[in-house]
XYZ file of C-alpha atoms in Angstrom:
566
model
C 10.099 -9.679 3.552
C 8.289 -8.922 0.346
C 8.259 -5.723 -1.614
C 5.826 -2.831 -1.341
C 4.766 -0.939 -4.465
C 7.466 1.691 -4.065
C 10.332 -0.217 -2.357
C 12.411 -3.330 -3.033
C 12.819 -6.001 -0.295
C 15.945 -7.526 1.104
C 16.363 -10.996 -0.320
C 18.508 -14.008 0.351
C 19.976 -16.312 -2.279
C 19.579 -19.988 -1.499
C 20.273 -21.551 -4.842
C 21.583 -20.643 -8.292
C 19.477 -22.560 -10.796
C 20.401 -21.969 -14.411
C 17.599 -21.027 -16.819
C 16.580 -23.973 -18.955
C 17.539 -23.813 -22.593
C 20.335 -21.285 -22.122
C 23.104 -21.769 -24.637
C 26.327 -23.394 -23.532
C 29.297 -24.270 -25.718
C 31.759 -26.570 -23.994
C 34.535 -25.146 -26.159
C 33.711 -21.564 -25.219
C 35.864 -19.695 -22.746
C 32.689 -18.203 -21.271
C 30.043 -20.027 -19.250
C 26.368 -19.190 -18.856
C 26.956 -18.371 -15.157
C 28.688 -15.201 -16.295
C 25.479 -13.986 -17.933
C 23.151 -14.486 -14.961
C 21.899 -11.693 -12.691
C 22.545 -12.709 -9.066
C 19.339 -10.925 -7.981
C 16.711 -12.472 -10.279
C 18.881 -15.517 -11.217
C 17.905 -15.104 -14.862
C 19.778 -14.085 -18.011
C 20.882 -10.442 -17.837
C 18.475 -7.892 -19.305
C 19.868 -4.395 -19.985
C 23.037 -5.269 -18.002
C 24.695 -2.619 -15.819
C 27.966 -2.875 -13.876
C 28.811 -1.716 -10.347
C 32.161 -0.057 -9.552
C 33.274 -3.344 -7.977
C 32.810 -5.096 -11.336
C 29.658 -7.173 -10.799
C 26.823 -7.205 -13.315
C 23.057 -7.035 -12.761
C 19.858 -6.334 -14.663
C 19.294 -2.575 -14.594
C 15.733 -2.967 -13.236
C 16.793 -5.453 -10.528
C 19.627 -3.255 -9.246
C 17.513 -0.076 -9.345
C 14.720 -1.702 -7.299
C 17.273 -3.150 -4.877
C 18.953 0.206 -4.243
C 15.603 1.996 -3.911
C 15.089 0.167 -0.605
C 18.555 0.303 0.901
C 19.717 3.013 3.299
C 23.350 2.429 2.326
C 24.144 1.813 -1.326
C 26.150 -1.403 -1.718
C 26.745 -4.250 -4.173
C 24.116 -7.010 -3.684
C 26.763 -9.647 -4.513
C 29.935 -8.696 -2.615
C 28.330 -6.111 -0.245
C 30.961 -3.419 -1.059
C 29.532 -0.042 0.036
C 29.564 3.046 -2.183
C 29.697 6.525 -0.657
C 27.605 7.844 -3.544
C 24.973 5.953 -5.517
C 26.553 5.122 -8.895
C 24.808 6.315 -12.035
C 23.613 3.217 -13.910
C 24.329 3.047 -17.625
C 23.680 -0.020 -19.773
C 26.839 -1.965 -20.625
C 26.230 -2.159 -24.378
C 29.160 -4.495 -25.017
C 27.978 -6.999 -22.417
C 24.413 -6.670 -23.725
C 25.600 -7.533 -27.262
C 27.528 -10.550 -25.942
C 24.476 -11.786 -24.008
C 22.263 -11.330 -27.081
C 24.793 -13.244 -29.146
C 24.792 -16.165 -26.709
C 21.002 -16.154 -26.695
C 20.981 -16.423 -30.488
C 23.616 -19.130 -30.382
C 21.323 -21.076 -28.101
C 18.746 -21.180 -30.884
C 21.295 -21.932 -33.657
C 22.766 -24.839 -31.721
C 19.558 -26.778 -32.274
C 20.446 -28.932 -35.310
C 18.126 -29.297 -38.292
C 16.715 -32.853 -38.549
C 18.093 -34.551 -41.678
C 17.077 -37.602 -43.697
C 18.493 -40.947 -42.501
C 18.328 -42.477 -46.025
C 20.349 -39.866 -47.929
C 23.875 -41.129 -48.718
C 25.415 -37.975 -50.146
C 24.385 -34.519 -49.049
C 21.605 -35.187 -46.579
C 18.322 -33.386 -47.203
C 15.947 -31.902 -44.651
C 13.619 -34.528 -43.169
C 9.896 -34.303 -43.844
C 8.526 -37.171 -41.696
C 9.639 -39.793 -39.206
C 8.301 -43.363 -39.438
C 7.740 -45.162 -36.150
C 7.612 -48.556 -37.869
C 10.829 -48.043 -39.834
C 12.336 -46.099 -36.923
C 13.879 -43.719 -39.410
C 13.454 -40.167 -40.661
C 12.985 -39.456 -44.391
C 13.193 -36.487 -46.746
C 10.493 -35.862 -49.342
C 12.200 -38.106 -51.931
C 12.817 -41.097 -49.643
C 9.325 -40.786 -48.141
C 7.768 -41.548 -51.529
C 7.392 -45.354 -50.895
C 5.262 -44.587 -47.836
C 2.850 -42.779 -50.136
C 2.749 -45.323 -52.958
C 3.716 -48.792 -51.712
C 0.719 -50.483 -49.941
C 2.810 -52.193 -47.242
C 4.376 -48.857 -46.254
C 1.069 -46.958 -46.313
C 0.117 -48.671 -43.037
C 3.157 -47.285 -41.234
C 2.801 -44.647 -38.542
C 4.209 -41.295 -39.742
C 4.840 -38.322 -37.455
C 6.654 -34.984 -37.725
C 10.475 -35.285 -37.835
C 11.913 -36.299 -34.493
C 15.451 -36.800 -33.238
C 14.633 -39.205 -30.440
C 12.325 -41.695 -32.099
C 12.904 -44.145 -29.266
C 10.687 -41.948 -27.111
C 7.777 -42.854 -29.384
C 8.517 -46.587 -29.354
C 7.374 -49.036 -26.657
C 10.588 -50.059 -24.921
C 9.163 -53.463 -24.032
C 7.659 -54.547 -27.360
C 9.593 -52.250 -29.734
C 6.323 -51.160 -31.352
C 4.936 -47.645 -31.960
C 3.070 -46.077 -29.047
C -0.353 -45.706 -30.657
C -2.717 -46.006 -27.710
C -3.270 -44.291 -24.356
C -4.151 -46.245 -21.209
C -6.571 -44.179 -19.148
C -6.215 -46.444 -16.132
C -2.446 -45.967 -15.847
C -2.329 -42.606 -17.667
C 0.444 -43.722 -19.993
C 1.029 -44.388 -23.719
C 1.117 -48.030 -24.829
C 1.520 -50.093 -28.020
C -0.897 -52.663 -29.456
C 0.980 -55.534 -27.837
C 0.615 -53.870 -24.423
C -3.182 -54.123 -24.735
C -3.001 -57.937 -24.807
C -0.430 -58.214 -21.999
C 0.056 -55.768 -19.110
C -2.913 -53.558 -20.072
C -5.257 -56.296 -21.251
C -8.184 -55.301 -19.037
C -7.473 -51.564 -19.089
C -9.391 -48.848 -20.884
C -7.301 -47.758 -23.871
C -8.062 -45.293 -26.651
C -6.105 -44.036 -29.686
C -3.523 -41.412 -28.831
C -5.196 -38.988 -31.254
C -8.517 -39.346 -29.394
C -6.955 -38.794 -26.000
C -4.914 -35.896 -27.348
C -8.099 -34.376 -28.799
C -9.844 -34.611 -25.431
C -6.836 -33.157 -23.684
C -6.808 -30.267 -26.159
C -10.507 -29.742 -25.513
C -9.772 -29.672 -21.792
C -6.905 -27.261 -22.403
C -9.233 -25.000 -24.378
C -11.706 -25.176 -21.497
C -8.936 -24.388 -19.012
C -7.735 -21.570 -21.244
C -11.282 -20.194 -21.319
C -11.404 -20.363 -17.526
C -8.039 -18.608 -17.276
C -9.211 -15.925 -19.703
C -12.357 -15.503 -17.614
C -10.203 -15.174 -14.508
C -8.207 -12.493 -16.305
C -11.418 -10.677 -17.220
C -12.678 -10.997 -13.639
C -9.484 -9.482 -12.314
C -9.538 -6.726 -14.898
C -13.078 -6.012 -13.712
C -11.816 -6.017 -10.125
C -9.176 -3.482 -11.103
C -11.843 -1.382 -12.781
C -14.082 -1.670 -9.712
C -11.221 -0.717 -7.400
C -10.363 2.302 -9.541
C -14.031 3.253 -9.633
C -14.225 2.847 -5.857
C -11.154 5.053 -5.419
C -12.603 7.655 -7.785
C -15.957 7.559 -5.987
C -14.204 7.903 -2.641
C -12.205 10.804 -4.041
C -15.402 12.532 -5.162
C -17.027 11.969 -1.776
C -13.917 13.291 -0.035
C -13.904 16.393 -2.241
C -17.606 16.940 -1.524
C -17.117 16.476 2.215
C -14.157 18.828 2.107
C -16.153 21.447 0.182
C -19.073 21.103 2.608
C -16.748 21.467 5.608
C -15.097 24.542 4.095
C -18.507 26.039 3.374
C -19.677 25.307 6.931
C -16.651 26.834 8.604
C -16.604 29.785 6.178
C -20.229 30.516 7.042
C -19.414 30.237 10.737
C -16.475 32.627 10.450
C -18.562 35.096 8.430
C -21.283 34.933 11.079
C -18.739 35.664 13.803
C -17.252 38.532 11.789
C -20.725 39.942 11.112
C -21.633 39.729 14.805
C -18.356 41.377 15.698
C -18.975 44.222 13.246
C -22.489 44.761 14.575
C -21.278 44.771 18.177
C -18.481 47.195 17.374
C -20.980 49.464 15.620
C -23.287 49.434 18.671
C -20.374 50.160 21.012
C -19.198 53.012 18.793
C -22.720 54.483 18.719
C -22.941 54.219 22.519
C -19.564 55.890 22.806
C -20.723 58.755 20.589
C -23.903 59.100 22.650
C -21.841 59.221 25.856
C -19.577 61.866 24.389
C -22.611 63.975 23.302
C -24.127 63.624 26.768
C -20.855 64.770 28.371
C -20.592 67.676 25.967
C -24.153 68.889 26.839
C -23.533 68.544 30.584
C -20.266 70.442 30.387
C -21.998 73.236 28.455
C -24.750 73.435 31.075
C -22.212 73.464 33.899
C -20.241 76.232 32.224
C -23.425 78.314 31.970
C -24.102 77.815 35.692
C -20.510 78.746 36.511
C -20.913 81.968 34.503
C -24.091 82.811 36.442
C -22.471 82.023 39.757
C -19.492 84.232 38.939
C -21.850 87.135 38.124
C -23.609 86.663 41.511
C -20.222 86.533 43.245
C -19.266 89.872 41.695
C -22.521 91.473 42.792
C -22.063 90.173 46.318
C -18.505 91.497 46.417
C -19.646 94.951 45.349
C -22.576 95.135 47.798
C -20.377 94.075 50.692
C -18.562 97.467 50.323
C -21.500 99.683 49.401
C -22.497 102.810 51.406
C -25.989 102.838 49.930
C -27.697 101.206 52.849
C -31.169 101.653 51.460
C -30.331 99.881 48.180
C -28.652 97.029 50.082
C -31.699 96.407 52.199
C -33.989 96.523 49.184
C -32.116 93.823 47.190
C -30.874 91.786 50.119
C -33.715 89.200 50.061
C -33.038 88.285 46.420
C -29.270 88.119 46.924
C -29.528 85.874 49.964
C -31.474 83.261 48.057
C -29.077 80.784 46.258
C -29.184 80.946 42.486
C -31.294 78.386 40.629
C -28.937 75.485 39.729
C -29.248 71.775 38.950
C -28.510 69.081 41.501
C -25.343 67.449 40.098
C -25.003 64.833 42.828
C -26.553 61.990 40.797
C -25.367 63.144 37.404
C -22.623 60.917 35.873
C -21.380 59.503 32.546
C -21.924 55.708 32.310
C -18.526 53.933 31.745
C -18.194 51.896 28.540
C -15.559 49.348 27.320
C -13.269 50.658 24.632
C -13.726 49.400 21.066
C -10.268 47.819 21.121
C -11.127 45.878 24.286
C -14.279 44.582 22.630
C -12.329 43.563 19.533
C -9.813 41.629 21.610
C -12.524 39.904 23.594
C -14.361 38.808 20.459
C -11.119 37.656 18.864
C -10.424 35.418 21.844
C -14.005 34.196 21.674
C -13.598 33.254 18.007
C -10.302 31.483 18.735
C -11.846 29.541 21.588
C -14.794 28.603 19.384
C -12.509 27.316 16.640
C -10.517 25.230 19.125
C -13.691 23.844 20.619
C -15.073 22.876 17.209
C -11.786 21.247 16.182
C -11.561 19.357 19.472
C -15.172 18.253 19.137
C -14.647 16.957 15.614
C -11.477 15.068 16.609
C -13.236 13.572 19.601
C -16.106 12.445 17.402
C -13.664 10.827 14.960
C -11.793 9.096 17.800
C -15.060 8.017 19.382
C -16.180 6.534 16.043
C -12.851 4.716 15.586
C -12.968 3.473 19.193
C -16.468 2.097 18.716
C -15.490 0.449 15.425
C -12.319 -1.117 16.866
C -14.221 -2.325 19.921
C -16.732 -4.009 17.610
C -14.213 -5.786 15.376
C -12.075 -6.984 18.301
C -14.920 -9.409 19.001
C -13.662 -11.355 15.946
C -10.173 -11.887 17.421
C -8.465 -15.203 16.582
C -5.444 -16.919 18.134
C -2.672 -16.603 15.528
C 0.378 -18.889 15.659
C 3.202 -18.490 13.129
C 3.887 -21.437 10.805
C 7.579 -22.430 11.014
C 7.285 -24.416 7.754
C 6.652 -21.137 5.856
C 9.380 -19.036 7.548
C 12.384 -17.839 5.541
C 15.594 -19.545 6.834
C 16.854 -16.181 8.155
C 13.846 -15.811 10.477
C 13.930 -16.954 14.102
C 10.587 -17.990 15.652
C 9.885 -18.398 19.358
C 8.883 -21.854 20.626
C 5.251 -20.771 21.022
C 5.127 -19.290 17.502
C 4.195 -15.811 18.765
C 7.449 -13.905 18.070
C 9.587 -13.537 14.953
C 12.938 -11.794 14.425
C 15.463 -11.662 11.620
C 18.876 -13.254 12.149
C 22.069 -12.564 10.203
C 22.853 -16.271 9.716
C 20.819 -18.503 7.421
C 19.559 -21.595 9.244
C 19.931 -25.045 7.717
C 16.233 -25.852 7.247
C 14.607 -28.388 4.905
C 13.242 -26.857 1.726
C 9.523 -27.277 1.135
C 6.898 -25.757 -1.179
C 5.449 -23.603 1.621
C 8.699 -21.904 2.658
C 9.635 -18.354 1.572
C 13.047 -18.626 -0.103
C 13.923 -15.021 -0.973
C 11.618 -12.913 1.217
C 12.001 -12.561 4.998
C 8.376 -13.487 5.554
C 6.214 -15.949 7.471
C 2.510 -16.903 7.471
C 0.131 -17.882 10.220
C -0.703 -21.581 10.599
C -4.450 -21.230 10.152
C -6.086 -19.910 6.974
C -9.570 -18.411 6.647
C -11.938 -18.798 3.698
C -15.087 -17.244 5.174
C -16.413 -15.013 7.933
C -14.398 -12.379 9.794
C -11.160 -12.501 11.758
C -8.900 -10.066 13.599
C -5.399 -10.175 15.106
C -2.940 -7.732 16.661
C 0.844 -7.442 16.342
C 3.225 -5.436 18.518
C 5.645 -3.422 16.326
C 7.296 -1.356 19.084
C 10.978 -0.543 18.528
C 11.045 -1.444 14.830
C 12.101 0.758 11.909
C 10.731 -1.544 9.197
C 7.950 -4.154 9.001
C 5.205 -5.604 6.770
C 1.809 -6.702 8.111
C -1.405 -7.941 6.561
C -2.861 -11.044 4.952
C -1.898 -13.149 1.944
C -3.756 -15.697 -0.137
C -2.695 -19.334 -0.089
C -1.408 -19.494 -3.692
C 1.214 -16.716 -3.426
C 4.571 -17.536 -4.992
C 6.960 -18.207 -2.127
C 9.973 -19.003 -4.284
C 10.570 -15.565 -5.749
C 10.590 -11.883 -4.822
C 7.042 -10.533 -4.689
C 5.670 -7.043 -4.998
C 3.212 -6.523 -2.168
C -0.126 -5.723 -3.820
C -3.591 -7.296 -4.157
C -2.816 -8.452 -7.710
C -0.057 -10.695 -6.314
C -2.218 -11.853 -3.411
C -1.052 -9.488 -0.630
C -3.091 -6.942 1.335
C -0.512 -5.208 3.507
C 0.693 -2.028 5.198
C 4.441 -1.363 5.570
C 6.885 0.783 7.520
C 10.178 1.905 5.964
C 13.027 4.078 7.295
C 11.394 4.467 10.703
C 8.662 6.908 9.660
C 7.457 6.108 6.128
C 4.119 4.293 6.326
C 2.522 2.981 3.122
C -0.473 0.927 2.033
C 0.474 -1.492 -0.755
C -2.545 -1.005 -3.025
C -0.943 -1.424 -6.458
C 0.358 2.118 -6.540
C 1.801 2.810 -3.114
C -0.418 5.000 -0.878
C 1.519 7.170 1.604
C -0.117 7.236 5.045
C -0.104 10.300 7.291
C -0.543 9.047 10.851
C -1.152 11.247 13.928
C 0.961 8.942 16.083
C 3.532 6.220 15.484
C 1.718 2.883 16.015
C 3.120 0.588 18.698
C 0.563 -2.152 18.090
C -1.289 -2.755 14.810
C -4.608 -4.560 14.429
C -5.590 -6.360 11.196
C -9.260 -7.097 10.452
C -10.684 -9.093 7.517
C -14.290 -9.451 6.392
C -14.003 -12.216 3.797
C -17.506 -11.882 2.345
C -17.403 -8.084 2.077
C -13.896 -8.091 0.560
C -12.578 -5.826 3.327
C -9.123 -5.609 4.968
C -8.689 -2.888 7.653
C -5.697 -1.766 9.714
C -5.863 0.004 13.094
C -3.511 1.701 15.563
C -4.652 -0.236 18.634
C -3.291 2.060 21.367
C -4.635 5.329 19.902
C -7.818 3.516 18.762
C -7.508 5.109 15.326
C -8.035 3.821 11.791
C -4.934 3.488 9.569
C -6.142 2.203 6.159
C -8.737 -0.052 4.512
C -8.728 -2.154 1.329
C -12.339 -2.220 0.101
C -14.195 -3.966 -2.713
C -11.758 -6.899 -2.868
C -12.685 -10.336 -4.242
C -11.382 -13.308 -2.220
C -11.546 -16.783 -3.799
C -9.169 -18.816 -1.629
C -7.830 -19.059 1.906
C -6.250 -15.976 3.490
C -3.399 -16.274 6.001
C -1.939 -13.720 8.441
C 1.217 -12.342 6.807
C 4.200 -10.897 8.733
C 7.696 -9.725 7.842
C 10.095 -8.286 10.457
C 12.331 -7.181 7.541
C 16.144 -7.125 7.532
C 17.582 -6.305 10.979
C 19.790 -3.543 9.496
C 22.825 -4.219 11.659
C 20.730 -4.339 14.825
C 18.766 -1.126 14.178
C 15.687 -3.175 13.316
C 16.313 -6.199 15.528
C 13.155 -5.829 17.646
C 10.693 -8.720 17.177
C 7.173 -8.714 15.800
C 4.971 -10.149 18.562
C 1.483 -11.619 18.187
C -0.463 -9.916 20.994
C -3.176 -11.664 23.035
C -6.599 -9.979 22.924
C -8.737 -10.187 26.038
C -12.264 -9.633 24.808
C -13.663 -9.289 28.334
C -11.505 -6.213 28.924
C -12.495 -4.430 25.744
């Protein structure tokens, strides 16, 4: 497993090579092994000590602990209930610095071979005399004709390295056929028919080639700096577009809400006006009815009085007018039209607005899913048959016989070392690389709490711990701690996913510099690296990560893709 931009991988020590040139005094009670960090295997830098007494580089230990659920010593595995506060061991740092300086002081100054008393510092070495001389004893080589022809070089301890072991003559020529240095006698014997040139000439051409190579390397640096600039520009442009799209969406929905509120206000106003009109109508009708009741009561009184009168003549005279019913309105068809209350209307419109919002949100999500589904369906046509390459697998990884499954085992397997194999990272590559076109593959990640997936370029360093990022040749997405998804894009990009992916699809468009990741089951897009520049083969890259005591023991499985069923 390699490291994402914000987390340190688990790694596995397979060898303890000592840094070249590190000082060692056979009489010293201390050995250089005591000044090596067991994580990076280099001389300690800013050394810190764990409570169990082991020493590490401060940066190495910090990165290691940043990716561990339980804080423990990387060397002896002792667990700590609380993460220790790291402070630089100044005494150990001074001792390490002292040993580093001693390493430089141990290199002896080259002295004159001709001095008999106090030997002086050598100025030149003579390949013909096979001796080293100070300024005084070098004088004959400047003045005496026979010595002027001798071959002088800068002072050297091992002059025999510059002498032909066969003819005991200075190595003055270079054989381009055998790519080796030779003497004059060699050109008339073993190298008689070979193309030889003076060492200075060959060295000059090699320097010219080195300058050319250096120029190419510098151009590569500039190209990559430009790529970084382009990526940053692309991110900034995407950020601007996202902000604009967000502002436009806010404006759209704000306008929609205002329209709904305005319509609601207008409707409420109309309903209130209708209510007032109904109340006025009722008031007028009640007034008219009261007037009729008053008139009817007056007639009733008159009728009551006449029913007891003794004035028969008067009764007969007014009887016709009293027998006729009073003039009144026909109230049979008169009614007040029922209206909904204002509060009822408000509630109805509120529910309408809520339903509208849900419908719009659902519609937008469906459009996004439909777009992702269409895109995934299109790129699945570029599916390739990926088989894992056992020669690249870290010795802790266990591959199935068909090369489709990989798990992490606790025990390191006894496997032959080779340049392709990952030594310190629990990683493996696919067998086939791609240097053009498009390709796509899917990996089942169900049941895992940690994993790395993506692609890697052919020239990645497989003999050290790598940070997962495009600069180091990795385009990957990772899972940590069961729910922390990240895209390793230099600075780690946290991913907010609607669902936890059970199967992840990886798509590469080599020409367009595009690497995309998809949640296959939900048909949704996870992340895309855009604007990349690929110059060499890309290989599928997988890491099941450390099994974490069985919590992360589920395998990564290369899934078959049936194009006819898409």
